Short mmCIF file of C-alpha atoms in Angstrom, two decimals:
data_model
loop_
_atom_site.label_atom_id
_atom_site.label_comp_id
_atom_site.label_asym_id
_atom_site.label_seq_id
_atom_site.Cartn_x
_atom_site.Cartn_y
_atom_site.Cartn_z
CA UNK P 1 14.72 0.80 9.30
CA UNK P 2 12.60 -0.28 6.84
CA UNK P 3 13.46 -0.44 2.53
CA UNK P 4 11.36 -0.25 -0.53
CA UNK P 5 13.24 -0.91 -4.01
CA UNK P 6 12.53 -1.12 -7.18
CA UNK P 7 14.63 -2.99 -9.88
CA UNK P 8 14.68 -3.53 -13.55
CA UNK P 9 17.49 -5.93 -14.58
CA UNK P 10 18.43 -5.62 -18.07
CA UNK P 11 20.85 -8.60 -19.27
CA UNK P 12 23.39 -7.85 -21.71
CA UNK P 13 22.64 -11.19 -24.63
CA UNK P 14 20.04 -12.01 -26.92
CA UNK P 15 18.73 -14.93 -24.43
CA UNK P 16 17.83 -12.30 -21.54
CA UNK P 17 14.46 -14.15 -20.21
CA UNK P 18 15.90 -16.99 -18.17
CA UNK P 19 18.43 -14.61 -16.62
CA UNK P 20 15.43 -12.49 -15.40
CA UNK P 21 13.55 -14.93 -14.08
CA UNK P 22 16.27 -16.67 -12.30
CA UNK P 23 16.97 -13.41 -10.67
CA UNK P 24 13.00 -13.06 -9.56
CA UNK P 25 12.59 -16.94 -8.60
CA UNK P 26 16.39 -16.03 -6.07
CA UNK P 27 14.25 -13.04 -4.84
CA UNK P 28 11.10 -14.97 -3.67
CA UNK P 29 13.40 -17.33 -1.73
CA UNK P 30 13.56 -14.72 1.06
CA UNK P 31 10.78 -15.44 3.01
CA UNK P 32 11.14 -12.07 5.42
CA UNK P 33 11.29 -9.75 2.27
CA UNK P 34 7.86 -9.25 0.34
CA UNK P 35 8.26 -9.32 -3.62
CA UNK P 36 6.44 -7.91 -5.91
CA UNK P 37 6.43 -8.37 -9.63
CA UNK P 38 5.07 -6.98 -12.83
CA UNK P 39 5.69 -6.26 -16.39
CA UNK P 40 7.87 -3.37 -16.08
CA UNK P 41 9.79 -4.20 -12.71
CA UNK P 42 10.19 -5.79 -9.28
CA UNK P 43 9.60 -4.39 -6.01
CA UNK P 44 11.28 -5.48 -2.39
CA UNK P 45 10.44 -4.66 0.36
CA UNK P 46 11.82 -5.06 3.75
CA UNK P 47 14.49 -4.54 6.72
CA UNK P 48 17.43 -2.25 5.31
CA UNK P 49 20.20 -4.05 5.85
CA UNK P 50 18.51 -7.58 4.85
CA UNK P 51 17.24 -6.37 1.77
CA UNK P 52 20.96 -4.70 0.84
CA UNK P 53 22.54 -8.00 1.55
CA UNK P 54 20.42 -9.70 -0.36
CA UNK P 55 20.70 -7.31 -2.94
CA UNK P 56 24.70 -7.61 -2.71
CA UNK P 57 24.27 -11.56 -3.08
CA UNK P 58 21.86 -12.18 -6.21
CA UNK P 59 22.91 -9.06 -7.98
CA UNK P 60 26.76 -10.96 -8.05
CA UNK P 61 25.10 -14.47 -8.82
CA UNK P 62 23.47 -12.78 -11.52
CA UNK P 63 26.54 -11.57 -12.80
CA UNK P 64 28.49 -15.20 -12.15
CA UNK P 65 25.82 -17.05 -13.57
CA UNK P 66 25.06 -15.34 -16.70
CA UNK P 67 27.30 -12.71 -17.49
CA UNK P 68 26.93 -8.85 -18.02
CA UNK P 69 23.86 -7.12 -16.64
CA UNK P 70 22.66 -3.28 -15.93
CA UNK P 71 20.09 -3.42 -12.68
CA UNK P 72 18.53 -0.07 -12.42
CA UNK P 73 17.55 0.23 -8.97
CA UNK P 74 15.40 2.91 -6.83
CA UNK P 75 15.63 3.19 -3.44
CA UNK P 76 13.48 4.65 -0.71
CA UNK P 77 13.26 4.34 3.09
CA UNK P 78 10.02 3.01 4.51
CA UNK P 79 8.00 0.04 3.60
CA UNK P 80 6.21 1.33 0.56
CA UNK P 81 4.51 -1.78 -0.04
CA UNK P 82 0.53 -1.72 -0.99
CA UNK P 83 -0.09 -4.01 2.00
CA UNK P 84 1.49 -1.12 4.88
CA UNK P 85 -1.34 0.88 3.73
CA UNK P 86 -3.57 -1.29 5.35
#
C-alpha cells in the first residue's frame, strides 16, 4: 500500500530553524521514500509501513535531539506525488 503525508513541524524555542532542517536533511536520507519540500511543508511519499517507521524514528529524534515539538501531519493512501501522474 502506498502513503502520501504531509508535515509541518513546529518546534517549541526561539531557535526553531536548525531543528527543522535537521528533521528535512533525516528525511532525504531515505533513499526509497521521495521528499518533497517547500515553504509551507514537507511531503513523503512512499510504502505504508516504511514511511510510518520512518515517521516513528525521526519524529522521536526530533524530540531527543531538540526538545518539544508539534508535527501536524496529513495522511492519505496512495502515492500522491506529482511524479505518479506521469
Amino acid at each position: 500500500m502506498k502513503l502520501s503525508v504531509e508535515i509541518s513541524m513546529y518546534p517549541l524555542k526561539d531557535e526553531y530553524i536548525p531543528a527543522i532542517k535537521d528533521f528535512i536533511q533525516r528525511l532525504n536520507t531515505h533513499p526509497q521514500l521521495r521528499v518533497i519540500t517547500n515553504t509551507m511543508s514537507t511531503q513523503v511519499f512512499g510504502d505504508y509501513d516504511l514511511l510510518m517507521d520512518m515517521l516513528k524514528t525521526e519524529m522521536r529524534q526530533s524530540w531527543e535531539r531538540f526538545g518539544r515539538a508539534i508535527f501536524v501531519c496529513k495522511f492519505i493512501d496512495g502515492d500522491l506525488s506529482p511524479a505518479a501522474d506521469v
